[in-house]
Amino acid sequence: MSATGWIRERFAGPAPGGAPGGTGTWPRTALALPFIGMALVVALNYFSDTEVTVEPALTAVPALAAVVSRRTWYPLLIGLCTEAAAFLMALYSGSLGESVHSATVFAIVLVAAIGWVSTTLRLRQEKALADAQLVAEVARRVLLRPVPDRVGSVRAAVHYAAAAAHARIGGDLYEIVNTRHGVRAVVGDVRGKGLNAVETAAAVLGAFREAAHQEAALERVAGWLAVSLDRALHENDHPGVEEEFVTLVLIGVRPDGTAEIVNCGHPAPLLLRDSEAVRALELAETVPPLGVLDPGDVCPPVHRVPLLPGDRVLLFTDGVIEARDRAGSFYPLAERLPDRARGNPAEVLRSVHEDVVRHVGKQLGDDAAMLLLQYDPVVTLHELPQQNGHLTRR
């Protein structure tokens, strides 16, 4: 098996070029449409009382075959069948020696050949698109890795939707890691779109995955990201590098349940707690996005919030809250979140995303990422109460 075939089987399943359900696939019953069209033309010619023949209408049959089929030989087969039908119609009407029959025969051959060429080119284009989507999917899994259901003391889920058609990744980024300092996560948004945004997101994520383990202080993690971002922007020589920046929010859940939050120009996370209204975890002091200040000046304040078991913190990008409906109204995330905060974290994010799409009424115009963390500490044996020297089950 080739490397491309193994990757497709591992990550994307059957290639759209030939498997049912692939790009542009018609149901198998559609293969009967050319025969139905052929039969209608023959019947119309047979029952028609006029002297005018409808034989030229047969030229549309092989064209229809090229539309509904994913096999290059099918338009040629239909072309042969159509030629036979044209011969029978001309024999019945006595027009074998007339120019209209000769023109029809030539046109059928020409349309069948064009159908064969167009089907071949379409399948090649679909294969190229499938390969590009496969590469994008693999890149997404490397850059934006799947989030496990549990990371240390939290349960987690992520939902990501790229705005670009057929895209798997964009300018939004997320990551969550379990370190000796506790669980740490980041959600960010790179200014701009396209490959430059993807490169910048990759630089920030790579730096976070290293800094989250090395730095004990969360604000120093932000400083590390600022240095890495500045170096990546200048090394890659991005156009308009002076205007590049990244908004992001860092959160760390320490072993004692204290949440530490560092926000660099990003929408504030939302705290969901039973019997309480949704609360935005705003910082008293605002900090510019990374890339605005000199990296040496990046030292954001840390906001600390004690979490209770069951508390949920939602981190998101502006693609969610800036989604507009037809009237131009923004999506009210804080208002609608309580009604959709039922179920496990993955179900909550799925419900929120579906509600955002309903609010907009079409595909989102910007990348949108959401990361939901639920504080759910694991009770170890030594933490269970004891009675008479025996462990008490809970």
Short mmCIF file of C-alpha atoms in Angstrom, two decimals:
data_model
loop_
_atom_site.label_atom_id
_atom_site.label_comp_id
_atom_site.label_asym_id
_atom_site.label_seq_id
_atom_site.Cartn_x
_atom_site.Cartn_y
_atom_site.Cartn_z
CA MET A 1 0.00 0.00 0.00
CA SER A 2 1.31 3.45 -0.90
CA ALA A 3 1.91 6.15 1.71
CA THR A 4 -1.00 8.20 0.37
CA GLY A 5 -3.30 5.17 0.47
CA TRP A 6 -2.30 4.37 4.05
CA ILE A 7 -2.88 7.96 5.14
CA ARG A 8 -6.25 8.03 3.41
CA GLU A 9 -7.32 4.77 5.07
CA ARG A 10 -6.02 5.93 8.45
CA PHE A 11 -7.43 9.45 8.47
CA ALA A 12 -10.07 9.92 5.82
CA GLY A 13 -11.54 6.57 4.80
CA PRO A 14 -12.30 5.81 1.14
CA ALA A 15 -11.27 8.34 -1.46
CA PRO A 16 -14.11 10.44 -2.83
CA GLY A 17 -13.03 9.59 -6.38
CA GLY A 18 -14.70 6.20 -6.44
CA ALA A 19 -16.49 5.32 -3.25
CA PRO A 20 -20.18 5.81 -2.72
CA GLY A 21 -20.92 8.98 -0.87
CA GLY A 22 -17.89 10.76 -2.32
CA THR A 23 -17.75 14.26 -3.75
CA GLY A 24 -20.50 14.80 -6.33
CA THR A 25 -21.81 11.23 -6.12
CA TRP A 26 -25.23 10.54 -7.65
CA PRO A 27 -27.35 7.62 -6.41
CA ARG A 28 -27.05 4.46 -8.46
CA THR A 29 -30.64 4.85 -9.66
CA ALA A 30 -29.52 7.98 -11.56
CA LEU A 31 -27.68 5.73 -14.00
CA ALA A 32 -31.07 4.84 -15.46
CA LEU A 33 -31.81 8.46 -16.44
CA PRO A 34 -30.04 8.26 -19.84
CA PHE A 35 -32.04 5.15 -20.76
CA ILE A 36 -35.24 6.84 -19.63
CA GLY A 37 -34.41 9.90 -21.74
CA MET A 38 -33.62 7.70 -24.70
CA ALA A 39 -36.93 5.85 -24.33
CA LEU A 40 -38.86 9.12 -24.12
CA VAL A 41 -37.32 10.40 -27.35
CA VAL A 42 -38.06 7.13 -29.15
CA ALA A 43 -41.64 7.09 -27.85
CA LEU A 44 -42.18 10.72 -28.84
CA ASN A 45 -40.93 9.97 -32.34
CA TYR A 46 -43.12 6.86 -32.61
CA PHE A 47 -46.35 8.48 -31.45
CA SER A 48 -45.79 11.80 -33.18
CA ASP A 49 -48.07 12.50 -36.15
CA THR A 50 -45.88 15.24 -37.60
CA GLU A 51 -43.40 14.85 -40.43
CA VAL A 52 -40.66 16.42 -38.30
CA THR A 53 -38.31 13.92 -36.69
CA VAL A 54 -37.15 14.31 -33.09
CA GLU A 55 -34.07 12.19 -33.70
CA PRO A 56 -31.61 15.10 -32.98
CA ALA A 57 -32.89 15.15 -29.39
CA LEU A 58 -30.93 11.93 -28.81
CA THR A 59 -27.71 13.97 -28.68
CA ALA A 60 -28.61 15.03 -25.12
CA VAL A 61 -28.55 11.42 -23.88
CA PRO A 62 -24.75 10.85 -23.74
CA ALA A 63 -24.36 14.33 -22.21
CA LEU A 64 -26.72 13.27 -19.43
CA ALA A 65 -24.67 10.09 -18.97
CA ALA A 66 -21.53 12.17 -18.37
CA VAL A 67 -23.34 14.11 -15.65
CA VAL A 68 -24.72 11.21 -13.62
CA SER A 69 -21.86 8.72 -13.96
CA ARG A 70 -18.51 8.39 -12.20
CA ARG A 71 -17.19 5.89 -14.76
CA THR A 72 -15.39 7.15 -17.83
CA TRP A 73 -16.71 4.31 -19.99
CA TYR A 74 -20.37 5.02 -19.22
CA PRO A 75 -20.80 7.97 -21.65
CA LEU A 76 -19.23 5.81 -24.39
CA LEU A 77 -21.60 2.93 -23.64
CA ILE A 78 -24.60 5.25 -23.68
CA GLY A 79 -23.28 6.74 -26.91
CA LEU A 80 -23.31 3.31 -28.57
CA CYS A 81 -26.83 2.61 -27.31
CA THR A 82 -27.97 6.01 -28.54
CA GLU A 83 -26.47 5.38 -31.98
CA ALA A 84 -28.48 2.14 -32.15
CA ALA A 85 -31.65 4.00 -31.15
CA ALA A 86 -30.97 6.65 -33.80
CA PHE A 87 -30.53 3.95 -36.46
CA LEU A 88 -33.84 2.29 -35.50
CA MET A 89 -35.67 5.64 -35.50
CA ALA A 90 -34.27 6.56 -38.91
CA LEU A 91 -35.12 3.09 -40.25
CA TYR A 92 -38.69 3.41 -38.96
CA SER A 93 -39.19 6.90 -40.37
CA GLY A 94 -37.32 6.21 -43.62
CA SER A 95 -34.71 8.93 -43.10
CA LEU A 96 -31.54 6.80 -43.21
CA GLY A 97 -30.22 8.62 -46.25
CA GLU A 98 -31.18 12.11 -45.08
CA SER A 99 -28.76 14.71 -43.75
CA VAL A 100 -30.61 15.01 -40.42
CA HIS A 101 -29.73 11.41 -39.59
CA SER A 102 -26.09 11.82 -40.59
CA ALA A 103 -25.84 15.00 -38.51
CA THR A 104 -27.44 13.25 -35.52
CA VAL A 105 -25.02 10.32 -35.73
CA PHE A 106 -22.04 12.68 -35.87
CA ALA A 107 -23.37 14.79 -32.99
CA ILE A 108 -23.90 11.72 -30.80
CA VAL A 109 -20.31 10.60 -31.39
CA LEU A 110 -19.02 14.09 -30.62
CA VAL A 111 -21.10 14.49 -27.42
CA ALA A 112 -20.13 11.01 -26.19
CA ALA A 113 -16.44 11.82 -26.71
CA ILE A 114 -16.81 15.14 -24.93
CA GLY A 115 -18.63 13.35 -22.11
CA TRP A 116 -15.76 10.88 -21.77
CA VAL A 117 -13.20 13.72 -21.61
CA SER A 118 -15.24 15.78 -19.14
CA THR A 119 -15.83 12.77 -16.85
CA THR A 120 -12.11 11.97 -16.88
CA LEU A 121 -11.15 15.55 -16.05
CA ARG A 122 -13.80 15.81 -13.34
CA LEU A 123 -12.59 12.66 -11.62
CA ARG A 124 -9.01 13.91 -11.73
CA GLN A 125 -10.06 17.21 -10.18
CA GLU A 126 -12.06 15.43 -7.48
CA LYS A 127 -9.07 13.22 -6.68
CA ALA A 128 -6.82 16.28 -6.44
CA LEU A 129 -9.37 17.94 -4.12
CA ALA A 130 -9.64 14.78 -2.03
CA ASP A 131 -5.85 14.62 -1.68
CA ALA A 132 -5.73 18.29 -0.68
CA GLN A 133 -8.44 17.73 1.91
CA LEU A 134 -6.56 14.70 3.19
CA VAL A 135 -3.38 16.74 3.62
CA ALA A 136 -5.39 19.46 5.39
CA GLU A 137 -6.93 16.87 7.71
CA VAL A 138 -3.54 15.40 8.59
CA ALA A 139 -2.13 18.89 9.14
CA ARG A 140 -5.07 19.74 11.38
CA ARG A 141 -4.51 16.64 13.49
CA VAL A 142 -0.86 17.58 13.87
CA LEU A 143 -1.41 21.27 14.51
CA LEU A 144 -4.75 21.11 16.36
CA ARG A 145 -4.56 17.79 18.12
CA PRO A 146 -7.72 16.04 19.33
CA VAL A 147 -8.59 16.83 22.93
CA PRO A 148 -9.08 13.82 25.23
CA ASP A 149 -12.23 13.57 27.33
CA ARG A 150 -10.21 13.96 30.52
CA VAL A 151 -7.01 15.86 31.12
CA GLY A 152 -5.83 15.67 34.71
CA SER A 153 -8.45 17.19 36.98
CA VAL A 154 -10.72 18.46 34.19
CA ARG A 155 -13.01 17.02 31.59
CA ALA A 156 -12.58 18.75 28.28
CA ALA A 157 -14.07 19.11 24.82
CA VAL A 158 -13.32 21.27 21.81
CA HIS A 159 -15.24 22.34 18.74
CA TYR A 160 -13.53 23.97 15.79
CA ALA A 161 -15.04 25.22 12.51
CA ALA A 162 -12.92 26.83 9.79
CA ALA A 163 -14.61 29.52 7.72
CA ALA A 164 -12.85 28.75 4.43
CA ALA A 165 -14.67 26.32 2.18
CA HIS A 166 -13.10 22.82 2.21
CA ALA A 167 -10.62 24.01 4.87
CA ARG A 168 -9.79 22.07 8.03
CA ILE A 169 -7.59 24.65 9.74
CA GLY A 170 -7.46 28.42 9.90
CA GLY A 171 -6.26 31.19 12.16
CA ASP A 172 -7.84 30.01 15.41
CA LEU A 173 -5.82 27.84 17.77
CA TYR A 174 -6.35 25.76 20.88
CA GLU A 175 -4.43 23.30 23.03
CA ILE A 176 -4.65 21.68 26.45
CA VAL A 177 -1.85 19.88 28.28
CA ASN A 178 -1.39 18.26 31.67
CA THR A 179 1.77 19.50 33.38
CA ARG A 180 3.36 19.25 36.80
CA HIS A 181 1.94 22.73 37.43
CA GLY A 182 -1.60 21.58 36.69
CA VAL A 183 -3.78 21.51 33.59
CA ARG A 184 -3.04 24.34 31.18
CA ALA A 185 -4.94 25.41 28.08
CA VAL A 186 -4.82 28.14 25.47
CA VAL A 187 -7.33 29.49 22.96
CA GLY A 188 -6.26 32.16 20.51
CA ASP A 189 -7.04 33.96 17.30
CA VAL A 190 -4.45 35.01 14.73
CA ARG A 191 -5.13 38.21 12.85
CA GLY A 192 -5.79 37.41 9.21
CA LYS A 193 -6.46 34.23 7.27
CA GLY A 194 -4.73 31.89 4.88
CA LEU A 195 -1.35 30.21 5.11
CA ASN A 196 0.26 33.08 7.02
CA ALA A 197 -2.32 32.69 9.79
CA VAL A 198 -1.75 28.93 9.88
CA GLU A 199 2.04 29.42 10.16
CA THR A 200 1.60 31.92 12.99
CA ALA A 201 -0.82 29.60 14.81
CA ALA A 202 1.68 26.75 14.47
CA ALA A 203 4.44 28.89 15.99
CA VAL A 204 2.28 29.89 18.96
CA LEU A 205 1.08 26.34 19.61
CA GLY A 206 4.60 24.93 19.43
CA ALA A 207 5.82 27.49 21.93
CA PHE A 208 2.88 26.84 24.28
CA ARG A 209 3.44 23.09 24.31
CA GLU A 210 6.99 23.69 25.50
CA ALA A 211 6.46 26.69 27.80
CA ALA A 212 3.45 25.19 29.59
CA HIS A 213 5.68 22.43 30.98
CA GLN A 214 8.76 24.55 31.64
CA GLU A 215 7.38 27.72 33.24
CA ALA A 216 5.79 27.59 36.69
CA ALA A 217 4.22 31.07 36.37
CA LEU A 218 1.46 31.46 33.81
CA GLU A 219 2.44 35.04 32.97
CA ARG A 220 5.89 33.79 32.01
CA VAL A 221 4.25 31.36 29.62
CA ALA A 222 2.67 34.38 27.91
CA GLY A 223 6.07 36.05 27.73
CA TRP A 224 7.55 32.92 26.15
CA LEU A 225 4.78 32.93 23.53
CA ALA A 226 5.44 36.60 22.77
CA VAL A 227 9.12 35.93 22.13
CA SER A 228 8.38 32.91 19.93
CA LEU A 229 5.74 34.82 17.98
CA ASP A 230 8.07 37.75 17.34
CA ARG A 231 10.81 35.42 16.13
CA ALA A 232 8.44 33.44 13.88
CA LEU A 233 6.98 36.53 12.24
CA HIS A 234 10.35 37.99 11.37
CA GLU A 235 11.91 34.68 10.31
CA ASN A 236 9.05 33.86 7.97
CA ASP A 237 9.11 37.43 6.61
CA HIS A 238 5.35 37.74 6.55
CA PRO A 239 3.91 40.58 4.48
CA GLY A 240 2.68 43.30 6.84
CA VAL A 241 4.57 41.77 9.73
CA GLU A 242 4.28 44.99 11.71
CA GLU A 243 0.49 44.55 11.78
CA GLU A 244 0.46 40.89 12.79
CA PHE A 245 -0.82 40.02 16.26
CA VAL A 246 -2.46 37.20 18.17
CA THR A 247 -5.17 37.48 20.78
CA LEU A 248 -5.23 34.62 23.25
CA VAL A 249 -6.29 33.56 26.70
CA LEU A 250 -4.30 31.18 28.90
CA ILE A 251 -5.89 29.22 31.70
CA GLY A 252 -4.30 26.95 34.25
CA VAL A 253 -6.17 24.74 36.69
CA ARG A 254 -3.89 24.03 39.62
CA PRO A 255 -4.12 20.80 41.62
CA ASP A 256 -5.93 22.65 44.43
CA GLY A 257 -8.70 23.75 42.04
CA THR A 258 -7.57 27.34 41.57
CA ALA A 259 -7.98 28.60 38.02
CA GLU A 260 -5.34 31.07 36.82
CA ILE A 261 -6.21 33.17 33.80
CA VAL A 262 -4.02 35.36 31.61
CA ASN A 263 -5.77 37.33 28.88
CA CYS A 264 -3.99 39.10 26.02
CA GLY A 265 -6.64 41.04 24.13
CA HIS A 266 -9.02 38.08 23.85
CA PRO A 267 -12.72 37.72 24.73
CA ALA A 268 -13.05 36.84 28.41
CA PRO A 269 -13.84 33.20 29.29
CA LEU A 270 -17.27 32.42 30.69
CA LEU A 271 -17.77 30.65 34.03
CA LEU A 272 -20.78 28.38 34.41
CA ARG A 273 -21.69 27.44 37.95
CA ASP A 274 -24.84 25.72 39.12
CA SER A 275 -27.61 28.09 40.30
CA GLU A 276 -25.57 31.13 39.27
CA ALA A 277 -25.72 33.35 36.23
CA VAL A 278 -23.02 33.03 33.60
CA ARG A 279 -20.08 35.19 34.61
CA ALA A 280 -17.41 36.60 32.34
CA LEU A 281 -13.97 36.25 33.90
CA GLU A 282 -12.87 39.78 33.06
CA LEU A 283 -9.50 41.08 34.18
CA ALA A 284 -9.24 44.46 35.87
CA GLU A 285 -6.30 45.43 33.68
CA THR A 286 -6.49 45.03 29.92
CA VAL A 287 -3.45 43.72 28.05
CA PRO A 288 -2.79 44.16 24.30
CA PRO A 289 -2.59 41.13 22.02
CA LEU A 290 0.75 39.44 21.51
CA GLY A 291 2.72 41.15 18.78
CA VAL A 292 1.67 44.66 19.74
CA LEU A 293 4.19 45.21 22.53
CA ASP A 294 7.86 44.41 22.53
CA PRO A 295 8.22 40.81 23.78
CA GLY A 296 10.27 41.98 26.76
CA ASP A 297 7.35 44.15 27.92
CA VAL A 298 4.81 41.31 27.95
CA CYS A 299 4.05 40.55 31.60
CA PRO A 300 0.25 40.30 31.93
CA PRO A 301 -1.52 40.07 35.30
CA VAL A 302 -2.89 36.75 36.50
CA HIS A 303 -6.54 36.49 37.53
CA ARG A 304 -7.28 33.70 40.02
CA VAL A 305 -10.66 32.07 40.53
CA PRO A 306 -11.31 29.14 42.90
CA LEU A 307 -13.27 26.44 41.12
CA LEU A 308 -15.84 24.12 42.63
CA PRO A 309 -16.39 20.56 41.38
CA GLY A 310 -18.69 20.77 38.38
CA ASP A 311 -17.73 24.34 37.44
CA ARG A 312 -17.29 24.87 33.71
CA VAL A 313 -15.14 27.43 31.95
CA LEU A 314 -15.78 28.17 28.28
CA LEU A 315 -12.99 29.63 26.18
CA PHE A 316 -13.88 30.77 22.66
CA THR A 317 -12.78 32.96 19.77
CA ASP A 318 -14.55 36.00 18.38
CA GLY A 319 -15.89 33.95 15.48
CA VAL A 320 -18.57 32.76 17.92
CA ILE A 321 -19.69 36.02 19.51
CA GLU A 322 -19.30 38.06 16.30
CA ALA A 323 -21.52 35.76 14.25
CA ARG A 324 -24.33 37.95 12.91
CA ASP A 325 -27.85 37.11 11.85
CA ARG A 326 -29.58 38.67 8.84
CA ALA A 327 -30.48 41.72 10.90
CA GLY A 328 -26.84 42.25 11.90
CA SER A 329 -27.26 41.20 15.54
CA PHE A 330 -24.35 39.42 17.22
CA TYR A 331 -24.82 35.96 18.68
CA PRO A 332 -25.65 36.37 22.42
CA LEU A 333 -23.44 33.59 23.76
CA ALA A 334 -23.70 34.49 27.46
CA GLU A 335 -27.51 34.61 27.26
CA ARG A 336 -28.03 31.35 25.39
CA LEU A 337 -25.30 29.30 27.01
CA PRO A 338 -27.26 28.28 30.16
CA ASP A 339 -30.01 26.67 28.05
CA ARG A 340 -27.40 24.59 26.23
CA ALA A 341 -25.18 23.69 29.16
CA ARG A 342 -26.72 20.28 29.66
CA GLY A 343 -24.88 17.05 29.08
CA ASN A 344 -21.17 16.38 28.84
CA PRO A 345 -18.78 19.05 27.50
CA ALA A 346 -18.83 17.68 23.94
CA GLU A 347 -22.65 17.77 23.83
CA VAL A 348 -22.67 21.34 25.16
CA LEU A 349 -20.30 22.58 22.46
CA ARG A 350 -22.20 20.74 19.74
CA SER A 351 -25.43 22.36 20.88
CA VAL A 352 -23.86 25.82 21.00
CA HIS A 353 -22.37 25.46 17.52
CA GLU A 354 -25.69 24.34 16.05
CA ASP A 355 -27.36 27.34 17.68
CA VAL A 356 -24.75 29.70 16.23
CA VAL A 357 -25.32 28.28 12.74
CA ARG A 358 -29.09 28.70 13.15
CA HIS A 359 -28.51 32.27 14.30
CA VAL A 360 -26.42 33.09 11.22
CA GLY A 361 -28.51 31.06 8.79
CA LYS A 362 -25.49 30.04 6.67
CA GLN A 363 -21.86 29.01 6.92
CA LEU A 364 -19.91 31.05 9.46
CA GLY A 365 -17.92 33.92 7.98
CA ASP A 366 -15.01 33.52 10.39
CA ASP A 367 -13.14 30.70 12.08
CA ALA A 368 -14.77 29.68 15.35
CA ALA A 369 -13.20 27.66 18.15
CA MET A 370 -14.58 26.71 21.56
CA LEU A 371 -12.89 24.86 24.40
CA LEU A 372 -14.92 23.81 27.43
CA LEU A 373 -13.24 22.75 30.67
CA GLN A 374 -15.19 21.14 33.51
CA TYR A 375 -13.46 20.91 36.86
CA ASP A 376 -13.94 17.31 37.94
CA PRO A 377 -11.14 16.27 40.31
CA VAL A 378 -10.45 12.58 40.66
CA VAL A 379 -10.86 11.30 44.23
CA THR A 380 -7.91 9.14 45.21
CA LEU A 381 -7.98 6.40 47.84
CA HIS A 382 -6.10 8.38 50.48
CA GLU A 383 -8.68 11.18 50.16
CA LEU A 384 -11.63 8.93 51.06
CA PRO A 385 -12.86 9.13 54.67
CA GLN A 386 -12.05 6.20 56.91
CA GLN A 387 -14.18 4.56 59.57
CA ASN A 388 -12.59 2.18 62.07
CA GLY A 389 -9.53 1.89 59.89
CA HIS A 390 -11.52 0.82 56.83
CA LEU A 391 -12.15 2.77 53.64
CA THR A 392 -15.69 3.98 53.15
CA ARG A 393 -17.06 3.58 49.63
CA ARG A 394 -18.77 6.52 48.00
#
